[in-house]
Amino acid sequence: MCFQSDASSVTRAVHPVIDLTNHHLGVSTGRTCDGYGPVVTTPSATPSPPLPLSPRAAYTGQEWRSFQYFHEKTLKQLCTFFPNDFWTSYVLKIASTETSIWHSLIALSSYHELFAEPHRHAEEDDRFALNQYNSSIQQVLCMDRSSQSAHVQLASCILFICVETLRGQIVPVVRLVTLGYRILQAEDALDKTFRPPAADASDRRKLFALARSFLSQVVCQIYVLINDLDPGINAIAANIIESGHGPGPRGYRFATAADAQAVLNSIRLHFDRYDEGAIETARADLAAWTLAFHALRRRATPAEGRALALLELRRLYFAAELSVNIVRGPVDPMLWDVHRETFVKILALAEVAMSRDDDDGDGPQFHMNSGAVPVLYGLVQKSRDRDLRARAIRLLAAQDRQEGVWSSRMALGTVMRVVAIEERGLTGPMTCADIPRENRVKTIKVVEKSPGDYTVGFELYTGWHWEDASAFLA
């Protein structure tokens, strides 16, 4: 799935701030919602502060309510598969002294609640979320551009990426990822020069490492979505690859499932870049990754079941992709027909990965990991078996999921249209053999004509067919 991005160039600086002035300040959300009772702000209903506050801070009851929502709901969903110290420790610590991060955190929590409970909110809740976001942006714009504030700018960038993801705005995500990487590169450059070690140097290094891992994962998601259509993301992808992802002389070793995910993302990105020899390199790296993953799985606890299922389904799908990519260039869609058994295993793993805890409820799910949605999207597109397609579609339709930049709603609408196109004029096709080559969709491209307005292209045997996405993404 490709996404035509028109991300504009940004000002180069040692530590650029997030320049979104023209994008957000004073912008209305345009959302229409039904009634939602006012937030209760009496002292007995206002949660007590779970973290120490700056003496300058004077936060409202509604802000504390949103922080409690972040603490109880958003944090859990962000850590659905992999525990992450950025969310559980570092961002909370920075928010306790930096009001810009506090407002970013409240904006993220508010947008998450609007996403998770869309029918329970009034227009005033949209305004509250947008005002918190604008307050944070204004404070970041006024921030001193220096290495001393780089950790705050970087944390803001990550929080803004999450907000824009929930808002469904991919182009700003691309801009923000590019800015985040420039902050990291500037910090890397300073590390090569002499500077006295700070008292918090260890925490700072850990924070920057976590931020690098987060941004790398989002880059991988974007790259699968838009390929190399954005020069900034293309450059970042090249930088990640150049930093090295291949196994050492004794292969990979994973201490955690999060480590395994980071390496799998990097291998996948190298393949998607499609440099010379990428297929052979990816096959060798995936084989080494699989050995290390099996060793990790033998040490795993039952609590890691969803994370391991997610990694295994991604591995199986990637291995199938490598088997059909015989040479550079378009893949023959008929080659996917032999992978039915692999797709059966992927669907079983997806059911585990997308399962919920007893207290999760049945509402929309949000996290920033590379999840099951893009794999199910690819499965429906590439498997022409009616039963398998139906199972994958049911999984996509069962719950609204935002997995990083991938939306289950957009994936579902697109693949439903693929099925309709491929089965048009056929009488009850059940197996892959029932859908001839000339009916099959080879490639899909999604182009943004204007913010939130998409055109989708389907490449058929006879050429490209373009449709307004609003017809099937509503």
Short mmCIF file of C-alpha atoms in Angstrom, two decimals:
data_model
loop_
_atom_site.label_atom_id
_atom_site.label_comp_id
_atom_site.label_asym_id
_atom_site.label_seq_id
_atom_site.Cartn_x
_atom_site.Cartn_y
_atom_site.Cartn_z
CA MET A 1 0.00 0.00 0.00
CA CYS A 2 1.59 3.27 -1.08
CA PHE A 3 0.74 6.69 0.25
CA GLN A 4 1.69 9.75 -1.77
CA SER A 5 3.16 12.23 0.69
CA ASP A 6 3.74 15.90 0.02
CA ALA A 7 5.75 16.63 3.17
CA SER A 8 7.38 20.03 2.77
CA SER A 9 10.97 20.84 3.55
CA VAL A 10 11.77 22.03 7.06
CA THR A 11 14.32 24.47 8.39
CA ARG A 12 17.63 22.89 9.27
CA ALA A 13 18.96 23.74 12.73
CA VAL A 14 21.18 22.18 15.36
CA HIS A 15 18.07 21.20 17.32
CA PRO A 16 14.98 22.09 15.26
CA VAL A 17 11.74 22.65 17.13
CA ILE A 18 8.48 21.23 15.88
CA ASP A 19 7.25 23.71 13.31
CA LEU A 20 3.54 23.04 13.03
CA THR A 21 2.31 26.61 13.44
CA ASN A 22 0.36 26.70 10.21
CA HIS A 23 -0.95 23.21 10.65
CA HIS A 24 -2.65 23.31 14.02
CA LEU A 25 -2.91 26.60 15.82
CA GLY A 26 -6.53 27.73 15.70
CA VAL A 27 -7.65 24.74 13.62
CA SER A 28 -11.04 23.20 14.37
CA THR A 29 -11.39 19.44 14.62
CA GLY A 30 -14.61 19.42 12.61
CA ARG A 31 -15.88 16.47 14.66
CA THR A 32 -19.59 16.09 15.39
CA CYS A 33 -20.39 14.05 18.51
CA ASP A 34 -23.41 13.26 20.60
CA GLY A 35 -23.91 14.32 24.18
CA TYR A 36 -21.46 13.71 26.98
CA GLY A 37 -21.90 14.87 30.53
CA PRO A 38 -19.65 17.63 31.85
CA VAL A 39 -16.45 16.68 33.65
CA VAL A 40 -16.91 16.79 37.41
CA THR A 41 -14.26 18.98 39.01
CA THR A 42 -15.25 18.97 42.66
CA PRO A 43 -12.36 18.25 45.05
CA SER A 44 -13.72 14.81 45.91
CA ALA A 45 -13.88 13.79 42.24
CA THR A 46 -10.49 15.16 41.20
CA PRO A 47 -7.75 12.49 41.30
CA SER A 48 -4.81 13.23 43.54
CA PRO A 49 -1.54 13.99 41.69
CA PRO A 50 0.27 10.70 40.90
CA LEU A 51 3.58 12.52 40.23
CA PRO A 52 5.35 15.53 41.73
CA LEU A 53 4.54 18.83 40.02
CA SER A 54 6.57 21.88 39.28
CA PRO A 55 5.73 24.65 41.76
CA ARG A 56 4.74 26.80 38.78
CA ALA A 57 2.11 24.34 37.63
CA ALA A 58 -1.57 24.99 38.22
CA TYR A 59 -3.56 22.35 36.40
CA THR A 60 -7.32 22.07 36.11
CA GLY A 61 -9.59 19.27 37.26
CA GLN A 62 -10.23 18.29 33.65
CA GLU A 63 -6.48 18.02 33.04
CA TRP A 64 -6.11 15.77 36.08
CA ARG A 65 -9.03 13.68 34.87
CA SER A 66 -7.29 13.24 31.50
CA PHE A 67 -4.03 12.39 33.21
CA GLN A 68 -5.82 9.70 35.19
CA TYR A 69 -7.21 8.34 31.90
CA PHE A 70 -3.66 8.27 30.50
CA HIS A 71 -2.43 6.48 33.62
CA GLU A 72 -5.22 3.86 33.58
CA LYS A 73 -6.03 3.39 29.88
CA THR A 74 -3.54 4.92 27.44
CA LEU A 75 -0.43 3.55 29.14
CA LYS A 76 -1.83 0.03 29.11
CA GLN A 77 -2.68 0.13 25.42
CA LEU A 78 0.66 1.66 24.44
CA CYS A 79 2.35 -1.26 26.24
CA THR A 80 -0.03 -3.91 24.86
CA PHE A 81 2.77 -6.07 23.48
CA PHE A 82 6.04 -4.72 24.85
CA PRO A 83 6.79 -2.89 28.12
CA ASN A 84 8.40 0.47 27.38
CA ASP A 85 10.22 2.68 29.87
CA PHE A 86 9.63 5.75 27.72
CA TRP A 87 5.93 5.59 28.55
CA THR A 88 6.04 4.13 32.03
CA SER A 89 8.89 6.25 33.38
CA TYR A 90 10.65 8.89 31.30
CA VAL A 91 7.76 10.83 29.82
CA LEU A 92 6.04 10.99 33.21
CA LYS A 93 9.25 12.28 34.80
CA ILE A 94 9.63 15.03 32.19
CA ALA A 95 5.95 15.95 32.45
CA SER A 96 6.42 16.62 36.17
CA THR A 97 8.69 19.62 35.45
CA GLU A 98 7.95 20.64 31.84
CA THR A 99 4.50 22.08 31.19
CA SER A 100 4.89 21.58 27.44
CA ILE A 101 5.16 17.81 27.99
CA TRP A 102 2.30 17.89 30.49
CA HIS A 103 0.02 19.50 27.89
CA SER A 104 1.25 17.04 25.22
CA LEU A 105 0.45 14.15 27.54
CA ILE A 106 -3.02 15.52 28.29
CA ALA A 107 -3.63 16.08 24.55
CA LEU A 108 -2.63 12.49 23.80
CA SER A 109 -4.85 11.16 26.58
CA SER A 110 -7.78 13.31 25.38
CA TYR A 111 -7.44 12.24 21.75
CA HIS A 112 -7.11 8.63 22.85
CA GLU A 113 -10.34 8.90 24.84
CA LEU A 114 -12.09 10.49 21.84
CA PHE A 115 -10.84 7.59 19.72
CA ALA A 116 -11.73 4.91 22.28
CA GLU A 117 -15.16 6.27 23.20
CA PRO A 118 -16.29 8.34 20.18
CA HIS A 119 -20.00 8.33 21.03
CA ARG A 120 -19.69 9.56 24.61
CA HIS A 121 -18.17 12.98 24.01
CA ALA A 122 -19.39 16.47 23.27
CA GLU A 123 -17.84 19.18 21.14
CA GLU A 124 -16.33 20.73 24.28
CA ASP A 125 -14.14 17.63 24.69
CA ASP A 126 -12.80 18.07 21.15
CA ARG A 127 -12.01 21.69 21.97
CA PHE A 128 -10.28 20.68 25.18
CA ALA A 129 -8.06 18.17 23.35
CA LEU A 130 -7.20 20.68 20.62
CA ASN A 131 -6.49 23.46 23.13
CA GLN A 132 -4.13 21.21 25.08
CA TYR A 133 -2.36 20.29 21.86
CA ASN A 134 -2.08 23.92 20.79
CA SER A 135 -0.77 24.92 24.24
CA SER A 136 1.99 22.35 23.98
CA ILE A 137 2.90 23.38 20.43
CA GLN A 138 3.11 27.05 21.44
CA GLN A 139 5.42 26.24 24.34
CA VAL A 140 7.67 24.08 22.16
CA LEU A 141 7.85 26.84 19.55
CA CYS A 142 9.08 29.24 22.26
CA MET A 143 11.66 26.80 23.60
CA ASP A 144 15.37 27.50 23.42
CA ARG A 145 16.97 25.53 20.58
CA SER A 146 19.81 23.89 22.45
CA SER A 147 21.13 20.53 23.48
CA GLN A 148 19.90 21.20 27.02
CA SER A 149 16.28 21.15 25.81
CA ALA A 150 16.74 18.41 23.18
CA HIS A 151 15.21 15.71 25.41
CA VAL A 152 12.07 17.84 25.87
CA GLN A 153 11.81 18.53 22.14
CA LEU A 154 12.27 14.83 21.38
CA ALA A 155 9.64 13.75 23.91
CA SER A 156 7.27 16.37 22.46
CA CYS A 157 7.92 15.04 18.98
CA ILE A 158 7.01 11.49 20.03
CA LEU A 159 3.84 12.62 21.79
CA PHE A 160 2.84 14.72 18.77
CA ILE A 161 3.38 11.70 16.50
CA CYS A 162 0.95 9.71 18.65
CA VAL A 163 -1.60 12.52 18.59
CA GLU A 164 -1.40 12.88 14.80
CA THR A 165 -1.70 9.11 14.45
CA LEU A 166 -4.95 9.18 16.42
CA ARG A 167 -6.11 12.11 14.29
CA GLY A 168 -5.40 10.05 11.16
CA GLN A 169 -2.97 12.66 9.78
CA ILE A 170 -0.10 10.78 8.13
CA VAL A 171 1.68 13.73 6.46
CA PRO A 172 2.30 15.50 9.81
CA VAL A 173 3.58 12.18 11.20
CA VAL A 174 6.10 12.05 8.36
CA ARG A 175 7.23 15.61 9.15
CA LEU A 176 7.51 14.91 12.86
CA VAL A 177 9.52 11.72 12.37
CA THR A 178 11.93 13.65 10.15
CA LEU A 179 12.29 16.35 12.81
CA GLY A 180 12.82 13.75 15.54
CA TYR A 181 15.64 12.17 13.59
CA ARG A 182 17.30 15.53 13.09
CA ILE A 183 17.29 16.06 16.84
CA LEU A 184 18.89 12.63 17.29
CA GLN A 185 21.49 13.34 14.60
CA ALA A 186 22.37 16.67 16.21
CA GLU A 187 22.80 14.93 19.55
CA ASP A 188 24.97 12.25 17.92
CA ALA A 189 27.17 14.96 16.45
CA LEU A 190 27.58 16.62 19.85
CA ASP A 191 28.48 13.27 21.42
CA LYS A 192 31.48 13.13 19.10
CA THR A 193 32.82 16.37 20.56
CA PHE A 194 34.04 16.89 24.10
CA ARG A 195 31.43 18.07 26.56
CA PRO A 196 31.42 17.61 30.33
CA PRO A 197 29.18 14.74 31.42
CA ALA A 198 25.89 15.87 32.87
CA ALA A 199 24.58 14.59 36.18
CA ASP A 200 21.71 12.86 34.38
CA ALA A 201 23.83 11.54 31.49
CA SER A 202 22.78 7.91 32.00
CA ASP A 203 19.06 8.73 32.02
CA ARG A 204 19.54 10.98 29.02
CA ARG A 205 21.28 8.26 27.00
CA LYS A 206 18.52 5.80 27.87
CA LEU A 207 15.83 8.30 26.87
CA PHE A 208 17.49 8.98 23.52
CA ALA A 209 17.90 5.25 22.89
CA LEU A 210 14.19 4.67 23.56
CA ALA A 211 13.28 7.59 21.32
CA ARG A 212 15.49 6.21 18.55
CA SER A 213 13.78 2.83 18.82
CA PHE A 214 10.33 4.44 18.72
CA LEU A 215 11.12 6.59 15.68
CA SER A 216 12.75 3.67 13.87
CA GLN A 217 9.59 1.61 14.30
CA VAL A 218 7.38 4.40 12.97
CA VAL A 219 9.75 4.85 10.01
CA CYS A 220 9.34 1.15 9.21
CA GLN A 221 5.55 1.49 9.32
CA ILE A 222 5.60 4.58 7.11
CA TYR A 223 7.99 2.99 4.67
CA VAL A 224 5.70 -0.01 4.17
CA LEU A 225 2.86 2.48 3.66
CA ILE A 226 4.48 5.01 1.32
CA ASN A 227 7.64 3.23 0.11
CA ASP A 228 10.26 5.79 -0.93
CA LEU A 229 7.86 8.54 -2.02
CA ASP A 230 8.98 10.95 0.70
CA PRO A 231 12.66 12.02 0.50
CA GLY A 232 12.95 12.68 4.24
CA ILE A 233 11.70 9.21 5.20
CA ASN A 234 13.84 7.69 2.45
CA ALA A 235 16.95 9.32 3.94
CA ILE A 236 16.05 8.15 7.45
CA ALA A 237 15.48 4.60 6.19
CA ALA A 238 18.91 4.66 4.58
CA ASN A 239 20.43 5.95 7.84
CA ILE A 240 18.83 3.12 9.85
CA ILE A 241 20.13 0.54 7.39
CA GLU A 242 23.63 2.03 7.38
CA SER A 243 23.73 1.83 11.18
CA GLY A 244 23.81 -1.95 10.79
CA HIS A 245 21.20 -4.62 11.36
CA GLY A 246 22.94 -7.84 10.32
CA PRO A 247 23.71 -10.62 12.81
CA GLY A 248 27.10 -10.79 14.44
CA PRO A 249 29.49 -13.69 13.88
CA ARG A 250 27.42 -15.84 16.23
CA GLY A 251 24.03 -14.62 15.09
CA TYR A 252 21.43 -12.57 16.94
CA ARG A 253 20.72 -12.76 20.67
CA PHE A 254 17.47 -11.32 22.06
CA ALA A 255 17.06 -10.50 25.73
CA THR A 256 13.43 -9.44 25.25
CA ALA A 257 10.63 -9.66 22.72
CA ALA A 258 11.05 -5.91 22.15
CA ASP A 259 14.65 -6.56 21.05
CA ALA A 260 13.41 -9.17 18.58
CA GLN A 261 10.82 -6.76 17.22
CA ALA A 262 13.39 -3.99 16.69
CA VAL A 263 15.66 -6.28 14.68
CA LEU A 264 12.77 -7.69 12.63
CA ASN A 265 11.70 -4.13 11.78
CA SER A 266 15.22 -3.33 10.62
CA ILE A 267 15.48 -6.48 8.46
CA ARG A 268 12.10 -5.72 6.95
CA LEU A 269 13.07 -2.12 6.21
CA HIS A 270 16.24 -3.23 4.44
CA PHE A 271 14.16 -5.53 2.25
CA ASP A 272 11.55 -2.87 1.49
CA ARG A 273 14.31 -0.50 0.41
CA TYR A 274 15.05 -3.10 -2.25
CA ASP A 275 18.73 -2.32 -2.66
CA GLU A 276 20.80 -4.68 -4.79
CA GLY A 277 21.04 -8.03 -3.04
CA ALA A 278 18.30 -7.16 -0.53
CA ILE A 279 16.39 -10.42 -1.10
CA GLU A 280 19.37 -12.65 -0.36
CA THR A 281 20.42 -10.50 2.61
CA ALA A 282 16.90 -10.55 4.04
CA ARG A 283 16.65 -14.33 3.71
CA ALA A 284 19.94 -14.85 5.56
CA ASP A 285 19.08 -12.31 8.26
CA LEU A 286 15.57 -13.74 8.74
CA ALA A 287 17.02 -17.24 9.15
CA ALA A 288 19.40 -15.95 11.84
CA TRP A 289 16.55 -13.99 13.45
CA THR A 290 14.37 -17.10 13.54
CA LEU A 291 17.00 -19.10 15.43
CA ALA A 292 17.37 -16.36 18.04
CA PHE A 293 13.58 -15.95 18.27
CA HIS A 294 13.11 -19.67 18.93
CA ALA A 295 15.66 -19.43 21.73
CA LEU A 296 13.79 -16.44 23.18
CA ARG A 297 10.48 -18.27 22.94
CA ARG A 298 11.83 -21.19 24.97
CA ARG A 299 12.56 -18.76 27.82
CA ALA A 300 9.31 -16.80 27.53
CA THR A 301 6.55 -16.59 30.09
CA PRO A 302 2.80 -17.03 29.39
CA ALA A 303 2.36 -13.27 29.83
CA GLU A 304 4.37 -12.76 26.63
CA GLY A 305 2.00 -14.89 24.54
CA ARG A 306 0.47 -12.04 22.53
CA ALA A 307 3.86 -10.47 21.77
CA LEU A 308 5.32 -13.79 20.62
CA ALA A 309 2.26 -14.52 18.48
CA LEU A 310 2.60 -11.10 16.84
CA LEU A 311 6.29 -11.63 16.06
CA GLU A 312 5.68 -15.14 14.72
CA LEU A 313 2.85 -14.06 12.38
CA ARG A 314 5.04 -11.23 11.07
CA ARG A 315 7.90 -13.70 10.54
CA LEU A 316 5.69 -16.13 8.61
CA TYR A 317 4.29 -13.40 6.38
CA PHE A 318 7.74 -11.94 5.70
CA ALA A 319 9.13 -15.40 4.87
CA ALA A 320 6.29 -15.89 2.37
CA GLU A 321 7.07 -12.52 0.80
CA LEU A 322 10.72 -13.49 0.42
CA SER A 323 9.73 -16.76 -1.27
CA VAL A 324 7.64 -15.04 -3.96
CA ASN A 325 10.11 -12.20 -4.57
CA ILE A 326 12.29 -14.23 -6.88
CA VAL A 327 13.73 -11.26 -8.78
CA ARG A 328 13.48 -7.50 -8.57
CA GLY A 329 10.27 -6.11 -9.98
CA PRO A 330 6.53 -6.80 -9.69
CA VAL A 331 5.53 -10.10 -8.09
CA ASP A 332 3.39 -12.52 -10.09
CA PRO A 333 0.13 -12.62 -8.06
CA MET A 334 -0.32 -16.30 -8.93
CA LEU A 335 2.74 -17.21 -6.82
CA TRP A 336 0.83 -16.53 -3.60
CA ASP A 337 -1.58 -19.41 -4.21
CA VAL A 338 0.81 -22.00 -2.73
CA HIS A 339 0.89 -20.27 0.66
CA ARG A 340 -2.54 -21.28 1.95
CA GLU A 341 -1.17 -23.25 4.91
CA THR A 342 1.03 -20.33 5.90
CA PHE A 343 -2.00 -18.05 5.84
CA VAL A 344 -3.94 -20.51 8.03
CA LYS A 345 -1.15 -20.33 10.64
CA ILE A 346 -1.02 -16.52 10.40
CA LEU A 347 -4.76 -16.23 11.05
CA ALA A 348 -4.53 -18.45 14.13
CA LEU A 349 -1.66 -16.32 15.46
CA ALA A 350 -3.53 -13.10 14.65
CA GLU A 351 -6.45 -14.27 16.79
CA VAL A 352 -4.03 -14.66 19.72
CA ALA A 353 -2.21 -11.37 19.08
CA MET A 354 -5.48 -9.43 18.79
CA SER A 355 -7.09 -11.01 21.84
CA ARG A 356 -7.93 -8.87 24.86
CA ASP A 357 -7.48 -9.04 28.59
CA ASP A 358 -10.66 -9.45 30.63
CA ASP A 359 -10.65 -5.75 31.60
CA ASP A 360 -9.91 -4.42 28.11
CA GLY A 361 -13.55 -4.14 27.10
CA ASP A 362 -14.61 -4.27 23.47
CA GLY A 363 -13.76 -0.72 22.39
CA PRO A 364 -11.16 0.51 19.90
CA GLN A 365 -7.52 -0.36 20.52
CA PHE A 366 -4.51 1.91 20.06
CA HIS A 367 -0.78 1.29 20.21
CA MET A 368 2.28 2.36 18.23
CA ASN A 369 3.77 -1.08 17.51
CA SER A 370 3.93 -2.76 14.11
CA GLY A 371 0.90 -4.97 14.62
CA ALA A 372 -1.34 -7.51 12.93
CA VAL A 373 -3.41 -5.08 10.82
CA PRO A 374 -0.93 -4.65 7.91
CA VAL A 375 -0.39 -8.43 7.80
CA LEU A 376 -4.14 -9.11 7.62
CA TYR A 377 -4.40 -6.39 4.98
CA GLY A 378 -1.72 -8.16 2.95
CA LEU A 379 -3.27 -11.57 3.51
CA VAL A 380 -6.66 -10.55 2.11
CA GLN A 381 -4.96 -8.90 -0.84
CA LYS A 382 -2.77 -11.90 -1.66
CA SER A 383 -4.85 -14.94 -0.69
CA ARG A 384 -7.78 -15.58 -3.02
CA ASP A 385 -9.22 -18.36 -0.84
CA ARG A 386 -12.71 -17.22 0.17
CA ASP A 387 -12.68 -18.85 3.64
CA LEU A 388 -9.31 -17.34 4.57
CA ARG A 389 -10.30 -13.94 3.28
CA ALA A 390 -13.52 -14.08 5.28
CA ARG A 391 -11.64 -14.95 8.50
CA ALA A 392 -9.16 -12.10 7.99
CA ILE A 393 -11.95 -9.64 7.21
CA ARG A 394 -13.84 -10.69 10.36
CA LEU A 395 -10.73 -10.00 12.44
CA LEU A 396 -10.28 -6.57 10.87
CA ALA A 397 -13.97 -5.77 11.35
CA ALA A 398 -14.23 -7.09 14.91
CA GLN A 399 -12.56 -4.07 16.49
CA ASP A 400 -11.37 -0.64 15.49
CA ARG A 401 -7.57 -0.72 15.81
CA GLN A 402 -4.96 1.97 15.28
CA GLU A 403 -1.57 0.25 15.15
CA GLY A 404 0.91 3.01 14.59
CA VAL A 405 0.09 4.58 11.23
CA TRP A 406 -2.06 1.59 10.23
CA SER A 407 -5.81 1.90 10.70
CA SER A 408 -7.94 -1.24 10.65
CA ARG A 409 -10.81 0.83 9.25
CA MET A 410 -8.80 1.96 6.23
CA ALA A 411 -7.32 -1.52 5.75
CA LEU A 412 -10.76 -3.13 5.94
CA GLY A 413 -12.38 -0.73 3.48
CA THR A 414 -9.54 -1.16 1.00
CA VAL A 415 -9.40 -4.96 1.06
CA MET A 416 -13.19 -5.25 0.84
CA ARG A 417 -12.94 -3.27 -2.36
CA VAL A 418 -10.15 -5.57 -3.59
CA VAL A 419 -12.36 -8.62 -3.04
CA ALA A 420 -15.26 -6.96 -4.89
CA ILE A 421 -13.04 -6.08 -7.85
CA GLU A 422 -11.49 -9.54 -8.11
CA GLU A 423 -14.78 -11.42 -7.77
CA ARG A 424 -16.72 -9.16 -10.16
CA GLY A 425 -18.37 -11.25 -12.89
CA LEU A 426 -17.45 -14.57 -11.26
CA THR A 427 -19.97 -17.11 -9.97
CA GLY A 428 -19.27 -18.17 -6.38
CA PRO A 429 -15.44 -18.28 -6.42
CA MET A 430 -14.22 -20.36 -3.46
CA THR A 431 -10.57 -21.18 -4.10
CA CYS A 432 -7.56 -19.37 -5.50
CA ALA A 433 -7.94 -21.25 -8.76
CA ASP A 434 -11.38 -19.69 -9.25
CA ILE A 435 -9.93 -16.17 -9.66
CA PRO A 436 -8.02 -15.85 -12.95
CA ARG A 437 -4.90 -13.74 -13.40
CA GLU A 438 -6.72 -11.03 -15.35
CA ASN A 439 -9.06 -10.39 -12.39
CA ARG A 440 -6.34 -10.07 -9.76
CA VAL A 441 -5.19 -6.85 -8.14
CA LYS A 442 -1.40 -6.71 -8.26
CA THR A 443 -0.66 -3.47 -6.40
CA ILE A 444 -2.53 -0.85 -4.37
CA LYS A 445 -1.63 2.83 -4.04
CA VAL A 446 -3.30 5.38 -1.79
CA VAL A 447 -2.76 9.02 -2.74
CA GLU A 448 -3.78 11.94 -0.51
CA LYS A 449 -5.38 14.66 -2.65
CA SER A 450 -5.91 16.94 0.35
CA PRO A 451 -5.84 16.35 4.13
CA GLY A 452 -8.05 13.35 4.81
CA ASP A 453 -9.15 13.04 1.16
CA TYR A 454 -7.73 9.96 -0.56
CA THR A 455 -7.77 8.36 -3.99
CA VAL A 456 -6.99 4.64 -4.18
CA GLY A 457 -5.42 2.99 -7.22
CA PHE A 458 -5.73 -0.73 -8.00
CA GLU A 459 -3.27 -2.16 -10.53
CA LEU A 460 -4.96 -4.85 -12.60
CA TYR A 461 -3.76 -6.99 -15.49
CA THR A 462 -5.13 -4.35 -17.87
CA GLY A 463 -3.67 -1.34 -16.04
CA TRP A 464 -4.52 1.04 -13.20
CA HIS A 465 -8.04 1.68 -11.92
CA TRP A 466 -8.54 4.70 -9.58
CA GLU A 467 -11.41 5.36 -7.18
CA ASP A 468 -12.32 7.98 -4.61
CA ALA A 469 -11.61 6.35 -1.24
CA SER A 470 -14.64 7.95 0.41
CA ALA A 471 -16.82 5.49 -1.48
CA PHE A 472 -15.54 2.52 0.53
CA LEU A 473 -13.73 3.97 3.57
CA ALA A 474 -16.80 5.56 5.15
#
